[in-house]
Short mmCIF file of C-alpha atoms in Angstrom, two decimals:
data_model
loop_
_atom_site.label_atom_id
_atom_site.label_comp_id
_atom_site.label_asym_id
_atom_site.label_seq_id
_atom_site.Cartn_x
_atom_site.Cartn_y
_atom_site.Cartn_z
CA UNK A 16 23.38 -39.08 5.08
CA UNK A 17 25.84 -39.84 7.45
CA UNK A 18 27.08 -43.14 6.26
CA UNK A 19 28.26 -40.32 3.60
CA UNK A 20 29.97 -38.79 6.01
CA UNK A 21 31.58 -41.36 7.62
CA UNK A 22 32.90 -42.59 4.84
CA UNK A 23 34.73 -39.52 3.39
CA UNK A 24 36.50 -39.33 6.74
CA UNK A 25 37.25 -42.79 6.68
CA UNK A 26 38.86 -42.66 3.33
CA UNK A 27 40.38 -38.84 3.93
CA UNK A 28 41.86 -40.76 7.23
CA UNK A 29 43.46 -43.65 5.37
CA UNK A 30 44.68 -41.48 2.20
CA UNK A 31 46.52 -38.77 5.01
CA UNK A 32 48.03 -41.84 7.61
CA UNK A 33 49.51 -43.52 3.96
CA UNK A 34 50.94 -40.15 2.59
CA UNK A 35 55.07 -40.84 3.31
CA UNK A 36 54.86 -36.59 3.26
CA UNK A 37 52.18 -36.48 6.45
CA UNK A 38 54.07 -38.74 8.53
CA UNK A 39 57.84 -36.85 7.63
CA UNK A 40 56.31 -33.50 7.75
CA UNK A 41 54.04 -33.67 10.77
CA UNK A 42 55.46 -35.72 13.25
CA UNK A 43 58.89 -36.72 12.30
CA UNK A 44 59.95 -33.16 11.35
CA UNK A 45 58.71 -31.05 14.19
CA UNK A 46 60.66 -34.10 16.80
CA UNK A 47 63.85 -33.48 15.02
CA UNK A 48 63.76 -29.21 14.83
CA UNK A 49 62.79 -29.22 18.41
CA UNK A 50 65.74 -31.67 19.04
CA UNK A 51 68.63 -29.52 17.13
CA UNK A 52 67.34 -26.45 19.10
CA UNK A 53 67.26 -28.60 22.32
CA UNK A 54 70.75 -29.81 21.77
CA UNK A 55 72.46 -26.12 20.42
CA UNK A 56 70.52 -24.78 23.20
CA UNK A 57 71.70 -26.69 25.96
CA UNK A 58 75.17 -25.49 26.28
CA UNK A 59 74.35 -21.92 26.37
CA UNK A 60 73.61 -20.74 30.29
CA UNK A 61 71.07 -18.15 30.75
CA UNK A 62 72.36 -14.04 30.60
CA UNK A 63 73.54 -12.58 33.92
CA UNK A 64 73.06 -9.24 34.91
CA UNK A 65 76.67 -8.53 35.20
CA UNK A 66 78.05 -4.68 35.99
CA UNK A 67 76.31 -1.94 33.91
CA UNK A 68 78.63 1.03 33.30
CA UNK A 69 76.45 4.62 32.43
CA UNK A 70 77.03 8.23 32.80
CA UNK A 71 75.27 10.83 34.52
CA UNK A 72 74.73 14.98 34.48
CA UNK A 73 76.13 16.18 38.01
CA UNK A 74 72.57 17.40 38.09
CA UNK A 75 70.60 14.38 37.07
CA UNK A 76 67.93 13.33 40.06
CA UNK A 77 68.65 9.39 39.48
CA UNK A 78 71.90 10.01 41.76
CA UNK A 79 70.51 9.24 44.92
CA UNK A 80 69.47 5.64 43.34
CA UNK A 81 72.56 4.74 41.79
CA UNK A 82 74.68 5.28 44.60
CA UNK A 83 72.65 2.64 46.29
CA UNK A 84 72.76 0.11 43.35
CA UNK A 85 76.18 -2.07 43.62
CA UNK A 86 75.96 -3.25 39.90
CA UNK A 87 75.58 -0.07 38.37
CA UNK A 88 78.99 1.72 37.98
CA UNK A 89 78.08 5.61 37.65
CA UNK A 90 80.18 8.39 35.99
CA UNK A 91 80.00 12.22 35.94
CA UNK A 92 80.14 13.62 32.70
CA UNK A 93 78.56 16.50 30.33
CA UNK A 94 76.66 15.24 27.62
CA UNK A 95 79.50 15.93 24.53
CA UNK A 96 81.56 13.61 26.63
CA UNK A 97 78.72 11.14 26.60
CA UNK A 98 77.96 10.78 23.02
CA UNK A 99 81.66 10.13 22.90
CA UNK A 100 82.14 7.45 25.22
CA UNK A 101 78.35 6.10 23.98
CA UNK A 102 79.87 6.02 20.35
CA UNK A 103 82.97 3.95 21.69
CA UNK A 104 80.63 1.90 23.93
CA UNK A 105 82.35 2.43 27.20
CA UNK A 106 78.84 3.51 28.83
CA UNK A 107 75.47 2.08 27.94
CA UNK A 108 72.82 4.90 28.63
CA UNK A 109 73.39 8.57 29.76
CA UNK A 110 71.04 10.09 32.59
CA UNK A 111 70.45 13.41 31.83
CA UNK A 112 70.08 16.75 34.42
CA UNK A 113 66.52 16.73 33.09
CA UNK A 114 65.54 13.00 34.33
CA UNK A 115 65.30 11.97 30.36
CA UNK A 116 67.91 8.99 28.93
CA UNK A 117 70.14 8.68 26.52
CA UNK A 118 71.15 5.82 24.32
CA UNK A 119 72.02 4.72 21.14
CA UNK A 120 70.85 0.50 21.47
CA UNK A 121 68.10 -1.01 22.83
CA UNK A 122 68.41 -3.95 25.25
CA UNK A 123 67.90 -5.22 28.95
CA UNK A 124 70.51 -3.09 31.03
CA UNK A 125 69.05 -0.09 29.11
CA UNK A 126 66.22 -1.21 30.53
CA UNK A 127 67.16 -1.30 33.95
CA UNK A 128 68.51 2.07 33.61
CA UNK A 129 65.46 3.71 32.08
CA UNK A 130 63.53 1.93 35.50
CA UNK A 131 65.70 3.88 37.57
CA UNK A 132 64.99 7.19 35.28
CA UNK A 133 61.44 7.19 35.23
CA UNK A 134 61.18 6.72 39.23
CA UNK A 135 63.93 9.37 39.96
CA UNK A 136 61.54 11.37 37.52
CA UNK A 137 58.36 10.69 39.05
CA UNK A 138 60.22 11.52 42.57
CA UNK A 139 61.04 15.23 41.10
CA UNK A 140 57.44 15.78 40.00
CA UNK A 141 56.33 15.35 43.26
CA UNK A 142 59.33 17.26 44.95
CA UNK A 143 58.66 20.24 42.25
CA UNK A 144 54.69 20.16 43.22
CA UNK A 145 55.00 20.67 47.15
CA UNK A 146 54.52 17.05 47.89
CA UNK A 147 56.11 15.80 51.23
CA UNK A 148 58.24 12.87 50.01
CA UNK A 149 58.14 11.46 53.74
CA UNK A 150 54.78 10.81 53.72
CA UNK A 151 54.71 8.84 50.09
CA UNK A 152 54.72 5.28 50.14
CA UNK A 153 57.05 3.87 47.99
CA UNK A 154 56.80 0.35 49.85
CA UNK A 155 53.13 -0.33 48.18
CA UNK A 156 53.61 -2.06 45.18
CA UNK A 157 50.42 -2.67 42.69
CA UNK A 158 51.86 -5.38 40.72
CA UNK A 159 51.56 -8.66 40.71
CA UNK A 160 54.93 -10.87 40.92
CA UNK A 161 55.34 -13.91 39.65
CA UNK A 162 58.78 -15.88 40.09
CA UNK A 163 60.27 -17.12 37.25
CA UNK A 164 63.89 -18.27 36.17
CA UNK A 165 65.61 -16.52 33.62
CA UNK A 166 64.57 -19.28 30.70
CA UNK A 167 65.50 -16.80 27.08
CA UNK A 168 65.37 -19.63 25.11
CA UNK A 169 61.29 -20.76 26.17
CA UNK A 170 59.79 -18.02 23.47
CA UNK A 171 61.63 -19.99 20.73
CA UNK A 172 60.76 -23.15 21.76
CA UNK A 173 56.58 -21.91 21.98
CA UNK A 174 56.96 -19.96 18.24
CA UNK A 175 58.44 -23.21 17.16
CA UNK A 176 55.13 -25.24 18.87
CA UNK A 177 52.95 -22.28 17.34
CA UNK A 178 54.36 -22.71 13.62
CA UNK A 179 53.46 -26.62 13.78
CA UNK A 180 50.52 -26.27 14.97
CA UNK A 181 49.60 -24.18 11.39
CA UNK A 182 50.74 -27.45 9.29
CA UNK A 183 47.12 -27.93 8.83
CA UNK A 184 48.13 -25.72 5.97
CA UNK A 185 49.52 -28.69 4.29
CA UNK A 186 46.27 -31.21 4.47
CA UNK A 187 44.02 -28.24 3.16
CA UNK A 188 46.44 -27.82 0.24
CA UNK A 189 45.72 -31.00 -0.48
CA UNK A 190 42.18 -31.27 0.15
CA UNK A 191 41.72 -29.19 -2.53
CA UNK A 192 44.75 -31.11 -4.89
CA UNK A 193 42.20 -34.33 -4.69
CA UNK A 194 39.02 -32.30 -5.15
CA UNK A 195 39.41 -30.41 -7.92
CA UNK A 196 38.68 -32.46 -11.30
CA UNK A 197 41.65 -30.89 -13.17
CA UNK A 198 44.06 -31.74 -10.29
CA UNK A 199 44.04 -34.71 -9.78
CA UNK A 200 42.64 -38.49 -10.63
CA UNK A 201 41.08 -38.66 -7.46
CA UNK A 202 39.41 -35.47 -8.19
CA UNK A 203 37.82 -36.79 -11.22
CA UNK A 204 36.81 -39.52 -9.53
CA UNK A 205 35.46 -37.43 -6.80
CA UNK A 206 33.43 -35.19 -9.29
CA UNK A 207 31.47 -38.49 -10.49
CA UNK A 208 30.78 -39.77 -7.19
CA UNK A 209 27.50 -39.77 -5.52
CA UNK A 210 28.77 -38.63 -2.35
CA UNK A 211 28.32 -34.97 -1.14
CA UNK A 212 31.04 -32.39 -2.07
CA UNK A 213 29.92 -30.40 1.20
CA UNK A 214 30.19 -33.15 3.15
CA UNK A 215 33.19 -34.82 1.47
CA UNK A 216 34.88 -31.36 2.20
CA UNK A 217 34.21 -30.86 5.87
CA UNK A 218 35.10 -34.40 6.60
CA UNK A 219 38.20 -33.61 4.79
CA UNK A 220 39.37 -30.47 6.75
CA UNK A 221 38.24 -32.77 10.24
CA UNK A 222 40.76 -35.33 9.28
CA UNK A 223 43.50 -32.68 9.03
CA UNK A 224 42.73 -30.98 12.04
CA UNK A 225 42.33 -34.46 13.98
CA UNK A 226 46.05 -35.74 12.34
CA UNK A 227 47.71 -32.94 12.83
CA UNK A 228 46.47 -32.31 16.49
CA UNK A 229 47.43 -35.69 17.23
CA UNK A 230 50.74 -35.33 15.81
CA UNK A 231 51.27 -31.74 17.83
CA UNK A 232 50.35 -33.41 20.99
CA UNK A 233 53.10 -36.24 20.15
CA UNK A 234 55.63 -33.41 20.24
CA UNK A 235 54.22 -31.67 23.18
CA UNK A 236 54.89 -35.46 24.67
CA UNK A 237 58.11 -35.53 23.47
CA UNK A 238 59.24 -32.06 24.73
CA UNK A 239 58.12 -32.79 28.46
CA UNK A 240 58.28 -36.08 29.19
CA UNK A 241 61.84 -37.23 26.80
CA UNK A 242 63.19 -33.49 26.77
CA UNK A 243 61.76 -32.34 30.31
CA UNK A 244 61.92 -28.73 29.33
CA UNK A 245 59.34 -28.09 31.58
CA UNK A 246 57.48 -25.56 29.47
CA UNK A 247 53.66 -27.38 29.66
CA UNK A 248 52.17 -26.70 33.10
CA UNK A 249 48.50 -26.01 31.40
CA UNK A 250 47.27 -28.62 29.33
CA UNK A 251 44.04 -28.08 28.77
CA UNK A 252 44.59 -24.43 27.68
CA UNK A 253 47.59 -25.83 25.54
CA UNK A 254 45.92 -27.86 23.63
CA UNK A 255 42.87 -25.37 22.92
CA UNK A 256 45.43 -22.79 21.66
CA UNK A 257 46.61 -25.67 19.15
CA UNK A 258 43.17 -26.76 18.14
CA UNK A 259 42.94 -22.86 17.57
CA UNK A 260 46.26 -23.03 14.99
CA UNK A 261 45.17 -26.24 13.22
CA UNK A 262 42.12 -24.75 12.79
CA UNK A 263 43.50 -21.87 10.80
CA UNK A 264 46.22 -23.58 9.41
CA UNK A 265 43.88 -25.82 7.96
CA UNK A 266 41.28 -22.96 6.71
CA UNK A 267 44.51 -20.81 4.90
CA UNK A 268 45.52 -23.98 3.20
CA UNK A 269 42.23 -24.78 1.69
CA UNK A 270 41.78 -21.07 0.78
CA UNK A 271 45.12 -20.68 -1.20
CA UNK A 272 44.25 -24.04 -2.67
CA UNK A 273 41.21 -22.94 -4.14
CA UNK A 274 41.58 -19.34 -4.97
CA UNK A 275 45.16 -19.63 -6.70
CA UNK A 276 45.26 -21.59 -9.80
CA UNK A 277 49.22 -22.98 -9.03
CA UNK A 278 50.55 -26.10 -9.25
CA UNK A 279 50.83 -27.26 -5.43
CA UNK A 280 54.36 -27.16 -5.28
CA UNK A 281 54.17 -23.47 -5.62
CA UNK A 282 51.39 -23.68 -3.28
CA UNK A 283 53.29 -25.63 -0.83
CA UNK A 284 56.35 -23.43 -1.16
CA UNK A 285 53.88 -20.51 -0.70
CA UNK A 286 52.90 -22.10 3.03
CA UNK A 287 56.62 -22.99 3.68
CA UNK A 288 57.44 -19.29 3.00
CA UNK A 289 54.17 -17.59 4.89
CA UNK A 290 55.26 -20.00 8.27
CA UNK A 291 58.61 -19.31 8.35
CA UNK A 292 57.82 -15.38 8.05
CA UNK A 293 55.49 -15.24 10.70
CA UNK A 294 57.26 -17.74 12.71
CA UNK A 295 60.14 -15.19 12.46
CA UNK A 296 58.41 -12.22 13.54
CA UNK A 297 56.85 -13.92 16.43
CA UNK A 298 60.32 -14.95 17.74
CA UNK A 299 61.40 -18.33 16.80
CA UNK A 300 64.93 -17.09 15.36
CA UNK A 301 65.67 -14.55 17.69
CA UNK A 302 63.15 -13.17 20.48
CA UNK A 303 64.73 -9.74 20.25
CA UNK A 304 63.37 -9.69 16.77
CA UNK A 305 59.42 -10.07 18.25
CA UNK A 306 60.37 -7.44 21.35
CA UNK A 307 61.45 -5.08 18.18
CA UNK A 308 58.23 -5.34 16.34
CA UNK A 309 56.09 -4.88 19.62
CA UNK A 310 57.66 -2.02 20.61
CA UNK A 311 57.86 -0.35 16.59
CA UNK A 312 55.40 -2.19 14.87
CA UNK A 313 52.52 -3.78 17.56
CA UNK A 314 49.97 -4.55 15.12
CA UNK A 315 52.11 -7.02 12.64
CA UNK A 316 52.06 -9.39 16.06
CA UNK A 317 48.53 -8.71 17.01
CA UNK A 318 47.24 -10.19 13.55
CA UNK A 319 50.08 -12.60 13.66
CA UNK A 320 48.42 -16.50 15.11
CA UNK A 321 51.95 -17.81 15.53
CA UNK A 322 52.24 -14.79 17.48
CA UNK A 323 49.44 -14.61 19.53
CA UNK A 324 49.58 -18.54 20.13
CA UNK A 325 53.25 -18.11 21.49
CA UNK A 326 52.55 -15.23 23.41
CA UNK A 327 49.53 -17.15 24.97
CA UNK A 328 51.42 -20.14 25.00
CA UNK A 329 53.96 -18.65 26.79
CA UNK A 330 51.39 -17.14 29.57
CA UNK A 331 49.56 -19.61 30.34
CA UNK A 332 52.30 -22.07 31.03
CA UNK A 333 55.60 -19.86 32.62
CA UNK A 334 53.15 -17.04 34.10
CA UNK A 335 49.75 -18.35 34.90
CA UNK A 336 47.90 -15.64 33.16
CA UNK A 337 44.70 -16.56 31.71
CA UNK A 338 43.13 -13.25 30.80
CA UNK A 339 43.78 -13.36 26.75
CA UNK A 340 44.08 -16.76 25.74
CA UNK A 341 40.27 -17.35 25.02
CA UNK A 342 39.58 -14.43 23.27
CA UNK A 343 43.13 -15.09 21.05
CA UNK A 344 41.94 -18.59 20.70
CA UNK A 345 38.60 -17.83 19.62
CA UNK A 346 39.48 -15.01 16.85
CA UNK A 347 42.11 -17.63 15.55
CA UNK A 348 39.13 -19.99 14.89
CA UNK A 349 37.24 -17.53 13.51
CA UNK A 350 39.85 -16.40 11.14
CA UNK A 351 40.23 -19.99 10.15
CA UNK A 352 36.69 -20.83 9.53
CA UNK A 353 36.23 -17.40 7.44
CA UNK A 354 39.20 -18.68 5.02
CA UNK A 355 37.01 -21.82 4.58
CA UNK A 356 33.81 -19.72 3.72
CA UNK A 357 35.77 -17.70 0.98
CA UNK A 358 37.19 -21.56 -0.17
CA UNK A 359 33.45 -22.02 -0.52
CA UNK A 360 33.04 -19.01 -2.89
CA UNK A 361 35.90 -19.69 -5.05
CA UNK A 362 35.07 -23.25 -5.48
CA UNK A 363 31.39 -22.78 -6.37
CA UNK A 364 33.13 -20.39 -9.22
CA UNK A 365 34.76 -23.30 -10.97
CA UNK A 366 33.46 -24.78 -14.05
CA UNK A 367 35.35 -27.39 -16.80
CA UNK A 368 35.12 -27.15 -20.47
CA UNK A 369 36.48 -30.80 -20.74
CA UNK A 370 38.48 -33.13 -18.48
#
């Protein structure tokens, strides 16, 4: 029935708005890390492109560009005297007679340089194959530009909205804590009661993902209207990428509840632990860390939902690019509601000699 229904919510609501843990966890908590990074962020100014010092082959074809590039200091050299001066970091990259690059770090002036490479190589090819250079247009370009200041400091901020937007982890963990006969009181009072476990446990998980939506939109208030970062400029996609997180968040914490026989401080530390990590790898520390992994190891990021949420995040709001977002969203939801299915399994398992 639904009066059932209505009043597992109603009691899952009151239980969650009374727990002192909720209320530190999910909306005090988040307020105060995004207000450390805002204030140890705020001093540091943005990265300059300030002169980049390379060396070149007196053959190399990227001449012609450099000489035209007044930040780029160029410097003739063989390539034994390059490793040398690469080793003692005098010169960032080394432009071979070939067209090819060397360097020994990764980073954004090596960047730059490898731009210039790959044009001055794509010029040869065409010089080397009869083409009339003349006639080429070089003035066509076939990607779109969108302006946008140089902001290093917005991919942290959107890992850190991604990672809260997983706490649902938390309420699932302890869905399952007052379920579960041999948990808790409450779950032996639970296992008496004439109201549905089914429903009971959907009206549960709704609760969560209502709470902790609510509290993630608190802090998405907080960042733009006390902070004025200026990093929401979509809010309707926004807040479907969070639903998407809360939703999984929610569906991994009522999985590891019910599949691992822990106490749920372990299982707690367990979600603490799994967060931070993929919080990490998605950029929250350090962004070079994330442009690492997508350029070694793409796939940890593509199964990553703090990952994909940030990078959506991130799109949607500083680029205006819509074209992944939905289908992101929609396989984070999925994901989340296919934990909850094998929470179904592992609960139907569980039997009780004695309580």
């Amino acid at each position: 029935m639904m009066s059932d229904f209505i009043i597992s919510f109603k009691n899952s609501f009151l239980c969650t708005i009374k727990d002192g843990g909720f209320i530190f966890w999910c909306i005090l908590y988040p307020i105060i890390l995004i207000s450390i990074m805002f204030f140890a962020f705020s001093g540091i100014a943005a990265e300059e492109i300030s002169e980049i010092d390379i060396g070149y082959d007196e053959k190399s074809p990227a001449i012609a560009i450099i000489d035209e590039i007044e930040y780029i200091n160029g410097k003739k050299m063989n390539l034994k005297e390059a490793e040398i001066e690469l080793k003692d970091k005098k010169i960032i990259s080394y432009l071979k007679e070939d067209g090819n690059l060397l360097v020994t770090e990764r980073g954004m002036y090596q960047s730059i340089v490898k731009s210039i490479a790959d044009i001055s190589k794509k010029w040869m090819t065409l010089y080397k194959e009869g083409k009339d250079l003349n006639k080429t247009d070089f003035e066509t370009s076939f990607i779109k530009e969108v302006n946008q200041d140089n902001r290093p400091f917005d991919i942290i901020y959107f890992s850190t909205i991604a990672m809260f937007s997983l706490y649902g982890y938390f309420g699932g963990i302890s869905i399952i804590e007052n379920m579960l006969p041999n948990r808790s009181i409450i779950g032996q009072r639970f296992s008496i009661s004439p109201l549905k476990k089914s429903k009971s446990l959907i009206a549960a998980m709704l609760t969560i993902v209502f709470l902790n939506i609510i509290s993630n939109i608190l802090l998405l208030i907080y960042v733009v209207n006390i902070l004025k970062l200026g990093l929401i400029n979509d809010i309707p996609k926004t807040i479907f990428l969070i639903i998407s997180g809360n939703i999984f968040g929610t569906g991994l914490g009522i999985f590891i509840g019910s599949s691992l026989n822990l106490s749920e401080g372990l299982k707690i530390g367990i979600g603490v632990a799994f967060t931070l990590l993929l919080a990490f790898v998605s950029g929250m520390m350090n962004p070079k860390i994330k442009y690492m992994l997508d350029s070694e190891l793409p796939i940890i990021n593509k199964i990553n939902p703090i990952s994909l949420i940030t990078d959506n995040l991130y799109r949607v709001n500083m680029l205006g690019m819509n074209g992944e977002y939905l289908k992101d969203g929609i396989s984070i939801i999925i994901a989340g509601f296919a934990f909850i299915i094998l929470s179904a399994f592992f609960l139907r398992r569980q039997r009780y000699d004695s309580l």
